[in-house]
Amino acid sequence: MSVITAAPCETLRAAYKAAKAALIQRFQTASNVEPLMHALARATDDALKGAWAACEVPDSAALVAVGGYGRGELAPYSDVDILVLLPDAAPQSDITVLNGHVERFIGMAWDLGLDIGSSVRSVAQCIAEAGNDITVQTSLLEAQRICGDAPLFQRFSKRYHETLGPRAFFQAKVLEMRQRHAKFQDTPYSLEPNIKESPGGLRDLQLILWIARVAGFGSNWRELDTRGLITEREARELRRNEGFLKALRARLHVIAKRRQDILVFDLQTSLAESFGFEATAAKRASEQLMRRYYWAAKAVTQLATILIQNIEAQLFPSTSGITRVINGRFVEKQGMLEIARDDVFERELHAILEAFLLYEQTRGVKGFSARTLRAIYNACDLMDRDWRRDPENRRLFMEILKQPEGITHAFRLMNQTSVLGRYLLNFRRIVGQMQHDLYHVYTVDQHILMVLRNLRRFAIAEHAHEYPFCSQLMGNFERPWVLYVAALFHDIAKGRGGDHSTLGMVDARRFCREHDIGQENAELIVWLVQQHLTMSQVAQKQDTSDPGVIKQFASIVRTERRLTALYLLTVADIRGTSPKVWNNWKGKLLEDLFRATQAVLGGAEPDTHSELKSRQEAALALLRLKTVPEHAQKRLWDQLDVGYFLRHDPADIAWQTRVLYRHVESGEPIVRARPSPIGAALQVLVYVKDRPDLFAGICAYFDKNGLSVLDARVTKTRHGYALDNFLVAHPDHDGSYRDIANLVEQQLTALLRDERILPEPSKGRVSRLVRTFPITPRVDLRPDDRGQYYILSVSANDRQGLLYSIARVLAQHRIGVQAARVNTLGERVEDVFLIDGKSLSNNRTQIQVATELLRAIAA
């Protein structure tokens, strides 16, 4: 071993820090990341060699780089994985001395500013650990000696490679990859993807090279090309996208000044600008960068699938034969659809779409073989205007949409292979298109496919338990493919500027004309694209207890088929935005609107008197079941107006009556809480003598205890009491609300006895997403159609304490809240209040209230 001159830790640290800073500075203007990564690894080698010598580690040990560092590649703030290799046979006294030197070395490595991941093992221990843990086995695969005992490292390397079994390694790594992909919902299209670990990320590329290396097929893309596992074009694409992903990761590290592999919103704009992307009127710089990332991840996913299948075929040749012949163009090979000859798509262009149709129709086929995927990849230039206009291809596309099974999987595969974007050019424009509305968590193309998937689940018996009413409606809906077409086009115009519903109508109408869709179905599809937001807006922002609202919505819908189609598309759309957006309360609002509108379309005239009588009779029936005395409800009901009965369903009326009929003149506040009958929320009833700040005070309590108000229905009785009904939920509460019901009752009752001045609103922290993509707060105040109340609409970024901030402003102006509809859309809220107060008749006061509200919601 050559003698390395020891250097003080400060000198080594300064030298390493200067070398790293110079390399990063040089990288700022470089287009290629490889020199940086290799140079960082060499600089790290030098620092560790200096520390090894300074700590006088005995010659009997070896310092080994493993993992990415072993490959000779380091991103600016990557962790540095090292193995200190110890001899197997040595006296205990020597081992004790050696361990002391090693401990000092590892401590010094940390002092140098290196993020060390270290292990200290003998050769035998390394082999044992590798046999028990595939992660350790993989890390050791790229081990390289930095310094120390060379013969010891050679013995380790020989014994390690003797233990590797290509087939077992392949199976373990593929299983590990599937588990990793599942953590990311099997999609590369997260709005904040992990460059390293997400599907289509760097780990997928590394995995292929690991498997190929263990199998003896090569250790880089050129060698895999030479071996025939990939084509020259595929190797070129893999190198290009690998280079982009590595550069993306390195620049992300530099901007974050730490190890950072997740493309968080906060850093996307700075990262995009570092690549030279500039914001335009139509797209942010970050959107352009992310679109480039998604296309790279998509290509990696597609090519990785091809490579893994090709490697598997060579490792397991006995299972790669033809299972059956499907037709002259396609065969099945072990559950995969394969072309019968390589030039099938060049000879018969119709076969491209036929492949997806057969994928749906052929039982036992679970995907495309590598040969088929490669042929589609290489046929992209053949999918041109003439191909799109071919009547046979248009027929095949419609057949794919009309199949009883496999539609979701077929369309996901069509998108993954870029066939969908080649066939529908406007769909290609929204592949990888981000949505900065604080509402959607998927790119536009993935959201559309998620909506299609949700509609399909309504039609599958195995999923009927999830949304029984939707499944019932879908089961009776003729030609469900009409809904699938509408789903494909409902957001296809996102990102173009203008109203995407109107622009999408034009695309949908053209599609229907080109595909010979009959007038009736075409009109429904176009109408659905135009109106796909209407039902959710009416249900969540308007007073659906008002017969006029129902009548107006019914005039838009006009037929029960349209109503059913719009309801199903609306539920599928909301569920396809984000797991956080859909809840049972929104489901109930939509279903109530559907049923009320269905009655009107069926010929029932909206009749306030008959609806009032119907709800009262239903509530009385429920009260009898609870043995409430006959006519006991009369004292309470005589104090309630028609609006109360129209805004509450019979079950709520019965519950509230049972609680209050003995306490109509109560001098004490009455608070009752129960788990909401619709689930995932707590229903809170408040009955107390009314006062101007009551609503605000209740909201203050909910705010302080982290409870979000989903809905509030406020009733003023004729004798001066407030009968308020709240639906609240806690963002972190995933169990039954029964355990906090008693606590809420006790605490809120105590608060209502106290008439102190309202506290200052809490300054709740906004989320990181909101800080990155804030929306402009808006306040709209206008009288309702009858001039009886005012409608206050508020749109703002969500934060803790927002509702109380609004209620406090209203209370200070002695404005009463008659009803509140709180609508949370991801990180955005759109709240609607029905309010009244003498001060609102003054225009100057209206302006003052609106100004103060804007200040409160923007705080």
mmCIF file of N, CA and C in Angstrom, residues 253-315:
data_model
loop_
_atom_site.group_PDB
_atom_site.id
_atom_site.type_symbol
_atom_site.label_atom_id
_atom_site.label_comp_id
_atom_site.label_asym_id
_atom_site.label_seq_id
_atom_site.Cartn_x
_atom_site.Cartn_y
_atom_site.Cartn_z
ATOM 1 N N HIS A 253 -30.560 19.437 -6.518
ATOM 2 C CA HIS A 253 -29.678 19.445 -5.340
ATOM 3 C C HIS A 253 -29.029 20.823 -5.164
ATOM 4 N N VAL A 254 -28.542 21.365 -6.270
ATOM 5 C CA VAL A 254 -27.833 22.650 -6.203
ATOM 6 C C VAL A 254 -28.769 23.753 -5.726
ATOM 7 N N ILE A 255 -29.999 23.773 -6.261
ATOM 8 C CA ILE A 255 -30.957 24.822 -5.889
ATOM 9 C C ILE A 255 -31.399 24.663 -4.439
ATOM 10 N N ALA A 256 -31.663 23.419 -4.018
ATOM 11 C CA ALA A 256 -32.121 23.166 -2.645
ATOM 12 C C ALA A 256 -30.989 23.258 -1.623
ATOM 13 N N LYS A 257 -29.722 23.142 -2.132
ATOM 14 C CA LYS A 257 -28.530 23.130 -1.262
ATOM 15 C C LYS A 257 -28.581 21.979 -0.262
ATOM 16 N N ARG A 258 -29.160 20.886 -0.670
ATOM 17 C CA ARG A 258 -29.217 19.674 0.152
ATOM 18 C C ARG A 258 -29.687 18.529 -0.742
ATOM 19 N N ARG A 259 -29.669 17.327 -0.186
ATOM 20 C CA ARG A 259 -30.179 16.189 -0.960
ATOM 21 C C ARG A 259 -31.687 16.338 -1.099
ATOM 22 N N GLN A 260 -32.160 16.416 -2.320
ATOM 23 C CA GLN A 260 -33.573 16.642 -2.604
ATOM 24 C C GLN A 260 -33.912 15.924 -3.897
ATOM 25 N N ASP A 261 -34.721 14.881 -3.801
ATOM 26 C CA ASP A 261 -35.066 14.100 -4.986
ATOM 27 C C ASP A 261 -36.515 14.270 -5.404
ATOM 28 N N ILE A 262 -37.305 14.963 -4.594
ATOM 29 C CA ILE A 262 -38.708 15.191 -4.928
ATOM 30 C C ILE A 262 -38.850 16.553 -5.587
ATOM 31 N N LEU A 263 -39.524 16.585 -6.725
ATOM 32 C CA LEU A 263 -39.728 17.833 -7.466
ATOM 33 C C LEU A 263 -40.864 18.620 -6.822
ATOM 34 N N VAL A 264 -40.580 19.229 -5.691
ATOM 35 C CA VAL A 264 -41.615 19.946 -4.953
ATOM 36 C C VAL A 264 -41.980 21.236 -5.686
ATOM 37 N N PHE A 265 -43.209 21.696 -5.502
ATOM 38 C CA PHE A 265 -43.691 22.897 -6.175
ATOM 39 C C PHE A 265 -42.772 24.096 -5.907
ATOM 40 N N ASP A 266 -42.293 24.200 -4.656
ATOM 41 C CA ASP A 266 -41.512 25.362 -4.258
ATOM 42 C C ASP A 266 -40.297 25.585 -5.158
ATOM 43 N N LEU A 267 -39.735 24.491 -5.677
ATOM 44 C CA LEU A 267 -38.476 24.577 -6.406
ATOM 45 C C LEU A 267 -38.641 24.436 -7.922
ATOM 46 N N GLN A 268 -39.841 24.109 -8.379
ATOM 47 C CA GLN A 268 -40.007 23.822 -9.802
ATOM 48 C C GLN A 268 -39.704 25.025 -10.695
ATOM 49 N N THR A 269 -40.100 26.215 -10.265
ATOM 50 C CA THR A 269 -39.858 27.390 -11.100
ATOM 51 C C THR A 269 -38.367 27.697 -11.206
ATOM 52 N N SER A 270 -37.665 27.696 -10.075
ATOM 53 C CA SER A 270 -36.212 27.945 -10.092
ATOM 54 C C SER A 270 -35.494 26.891 -10.916
ATOM 55 N N LEU A 271 -35.932 25.662 -10.775
ATOM 56 C CA LEU A 271 -35.331 24.565 -11.532
ATOM 57 C C LEU A 271 -35.562 24.757 -13.031
ATOM 58 N N ALA A 272 -36.777 25.134 -13.403
ATOM 59 C CA ALA A 272 -37.088 25.353 -14.815
ATOM 60 C C ALA A 272 -36.223 26.464 -15.391
ATOM 61 N N GLU A 273 -36.071 27.541 -14.643
ATOM 62 C CA GLU A 273 -35.262 28.674 -15.127
ATOM 63 C C GLU A 273 -33.795 28.286 -15.274
ATOM 64 N N SER A 274 -33.325 27.363 -14.410
ATOM 65 C CA SER A 274 -31.936 26.915 -14.521
ATOM 66 C C SER A 274 -31.704 26.120 -15.802
ATOM 67 N N PHE A 275 -32.768 25.549 -16.361
ATOM 68 C CA PHE A 275 -32.689 24.833 -17.636
ATOM 69 C C PHE A 275 -32.937 25.762 -18.827
ATOM 70 N N GLY A 276 -33.261 27.009 -18.545
ATOM 71 C CA GLY A 276 -33.492 27.957 -19.630
ATOM 72 C C GLY A 276 -34.941 28.099 -20.048
ATOM 73 N N PHE A 277 -35.867 27.458 -19.333
ATOM 74 C CA PHE A 277 -37.282 27.624 -19.661
ATOM 75 C C PHE A 277 -37.742 29.015 -19.214
ATOM 76 N N GLU A 278 -38.557 29.651 -20.038
ATOM 77 C CA GLU A 278 -39.078 30.976 -19.716
ATOM 78 C C GLU A 278 -40.599 30.951 -19.735
ATOM 79 N N ALA A 279 -41.194 31.667 -18.813
ATOM 80 C CA ALA A 279 -42.657 31.729 -18.755
ATOM 81 C C ALA A 279 -43.208 32.440 -19.986
ATOM 82 N N THR A 280 -44.330 31.954 -20.476
ATOM 83 C CA THR A 280 -45.034 32.593 -21.582
ATOM 84 C C THR A 280 -46.426 32.971 -21.094
ATOM 85 N N ALA A 281 -47.177 33.620 -21.977
ATOM 86 C CA ALA A 281 -48.544 33.995 -21.605
ATOM 87 C C ALA A 281 -49.393 32.766 -21.348
ATOM 88 N N ALA A 282 -49.070 31.667 -22.010
ATOM 89 C CA ALA A 282 -49.896 30.456 -21.900
ATOM 90 C C ALA A 282 -49.398 29.490 -20.831
ATOM 91 N N LYS A 283 -48.070 29.425 -20.613
ATOM 92 C CA LYS A 283 -47.537 28.405 -19.712
ATOM 93 C C LYS A 283 -46.443 28.975 -18.827
ATOM 94 N N ARG A 284 -46.448 28.550 -17.570
ATOM 95 C CA ARG A 284 -45.367 28.876 -16.652
ATOM 96 C C ARG A 284 -44.112 28.131 -17.088
ATOM 97 N N ALA A 285 -42.972 28.629 -16.661
ATOM 98 C CA ALA A 285 -41.715 27.925 -16.922
ATOM 99 C C ALA A 285 -41.745 26.544 -16.279
ATOM 100 N N SER A 286 -42.304 26.463 -15.059
ATOM 101 C CA SER A 286 -42.354 25.180 -14.350
ATOM 102 C C SER A 286 -43.209 24.164 -15.089
ATOM 103 N N GLU A 287 -44.291 24.616 -15.720
ATOM 104 C CA GLU A 287 -45.144 23.699 -16.473
ATOM 105 C C GLU A 287 -44.389 23.106 -17.654
ATOM 106 N N GLN A 288 -43.588 23.931 -18.314
ATOM 107 C CA GLN A 288 -42.813 23.441 -19.458
ATOM 108 C C GLN A 288 -41.787 22.408 -19.018
ATOM 109 N N LEU A 289 -41.128 22.686 -17.895
ATOM 110 C CA LEU A 289 -40.160 21.718 -17.379
ATOM 111 C C LEU A 289 -40.835 20.409 -17.001
ATOM 112 N N MET A 290 -41.954 20.497 -16.280
ATOM 113 C CA MET A 290 -42.613 19.285 -15.814
ATOM 114 C C MET A 290 -43.149 18.460 -16.987
ATOM 115 N N ARG A 291 -43.610 19.131 -18.022
ATOM 116 C CA ARG A 291 -44.060 18.394 -19.212
ATOM 117 C C ARG A 291 -42.893 17.607 -19.811
ATOM 118 N N ARG A 292 -41.715 18.254 -19.853
ATOM 119 C CA ARG A 292 -40.519 17.555 -20.344
ATOM 120 C C ARG A 292 -40.197 16.369 -19.440
ATOM 121 N N TYR A 293 -40.341 16.545 -18.128
ATOM 122 C CA TYR A 293 -40.073 15.441 -17.207
ATOM 123 C C TYR A 293 -41.043 14.287 -17.443
ATOM 124 N N TYR A 294 -42.342 14.599 -17.573
ATOM 125 C CA TYR A 294 -43.336 13.533 -17.735
ATOM 126 C C TYR A 294 -43.102 12.744 -19.028
ATOM 127 N N TRP A 295 -42.724 13.443 -20.073
ATOM 128 C CA TRP A 295 -42.447 12.732 -21.322
ATOM 129 C C TRP A 295 -41.220 11.839 -21.173
ATOM 130 N N ALA A 296 -40.216 12.295 -20.438
ATOM 131 C CA ALA A 296 -39.035 11.463 -20.191
ATOM 132 C C ALA A 296 -39.400 10.243 -19.361
ATOM 133 N N ALA A 297 -40.175 10.458 -18.283
ATOM 134 C CA ALA A 297 -40.586 9.347 -17.424
ATOM 135 C C ALA A 297 -41.450 8.354 -18.189
ATOM 136 N N LYS A 298 -42.286 8.875 -19.080
ATOM 137 C CA LYS A 298 -43.140 8.005 -19.888
ATOM 138 C C LYS A 298 -42.301 7.138 -20.815
ATOM 139 N N ALA A 299 -41.295 7.751 -21.464
ATOM 140 C CA ALA A 299 -40.418 6.993 -22.359
ATOM 141 C C ALA A 299 -39.627 5.942 -21.592
ATOM 142 N N VAL A 300 -39.130 6.308 -20.406
ATOM 143 C CA VAL A 300 -38.383 5.357 -19.581
ATOM 144 C C VAL A 300 -39.267 4.181 -19.197
ATOM 145 N N THR A 301 -40.504 4.470 -18.795
ATOM 146 C CA THR A 301 -41.436 3.404 -18.411
ATOM 147 C C THR A 301 -41.672 2.452 -19.578
ATOM 148 N N GLN A 302 -41.894 3.019 -20.751
ATOM 149 C CA GLN A 302 -42.175 2.201 -21.936
ATOM 150 C C GLN A 302 -40.968 1.345 -22.319
ATOM 151 N N LEU A 303 -39.790 1.957 -22.372
ATOM 152 C CA LEU A 303 -38.597 1.218 -22.779
ATOM 153 C C LEU A 303 -38.141 0.235 -21.703
ATOM 154 N N ALA A 304 -38.338 0.581 -20.436
ATOM 155 C CA ALA A 304 -37.983 -0.335 -19.352
ATOM 156 C C ALA A 304 -38.826 -1.603 -19.420
ATOM 157 N N THR A 305 -40.107 -1.450 -19.757
ATOM 158 C CA THR A 305 -40.980 -2.624 -19.890
ATOM 159 C C THR A 305 -40.459 -3.548 -20.975
ATOM 160 N N ILE A 306 -40.053 -2.960 -22.103
ATOM 161 C CA ILE A 306 -39.507 -3.758 -23.212
ATOM 162 C C ILE A 306 -38.248 -4.501 -22.765
ATOM 163 N N LEU A 307 -37.344 -3.790 -22.126
ATOM 164 C CA LEU A 307 -36.074 -4.393 -21.722
ATOM 165 C C LEU A 307 -36.249 -5.496 -20.697
ATOM 166 N N ILE A 308 -37.091 -5.253 -19.713
ATOM 167 C CA ILE A 308 -37.300 -6.258 -18.664
ATOM 168 C C ILE A 308 -37.888 -7.535 -19.273
ATOM 169 N N GLN A 309 -38.831 -7.378 -20.192
ATOM 170 C CA GLN A 309 -39.400 -8.570 -20.838
ATOM 171 C C GLN A 309 -38.354 -9.301 -21.670
ATOM 172 N N ASN A 310 -37.491 -8.561 -22.367
ATOM 173 C CA ASN A 310 -36.455 -9.205 -23.176
ATOM 174 C C ASN A 310 -35.441 -9.944 -22.311
ATOM 175 N N ILE A 311 -35.076 -9.329 -21.197
ATOM 176 C CA ILE A 311 -34.143 -10.000 -20.281
ATOM 177 C C ILE A 311 -34.793 -11.255 -19.697
ATOM 178 N N GLU A 312 -36.060 -11.139 -19.326
ATOM 179 C CA GLU A 312 -36.766 -12.298 -18.771
ATOM 180 C C GLU A 312 -36.817 -13.440 -19.773
ATOM 181 N N ALA A 313 -37.052 -13.105 -21.053
ATOM 182 C CA ALA A 313 -37.130 -14.148 -22.077
ATOM 183 C C ALA A 313 -35.799 -14.893 -22.208
ATOM 184 N N GLN A 314 -34.685 -14.173 -22.008
ATOM 185 C CA GLN A 314 -33.390 -14.839 -22.123
ATOM 186 C C GLN A 314 -33.041 -15.613 -20.861
ATOM 187 N N LEU A 315 -33.483 -15.124 -19.716
ATOM 188 C CA LEU A 315 -33.196 -15.832 -18.462
ATOM 189 C C LEU A 315 -34.086 -17.048 -18.268
#
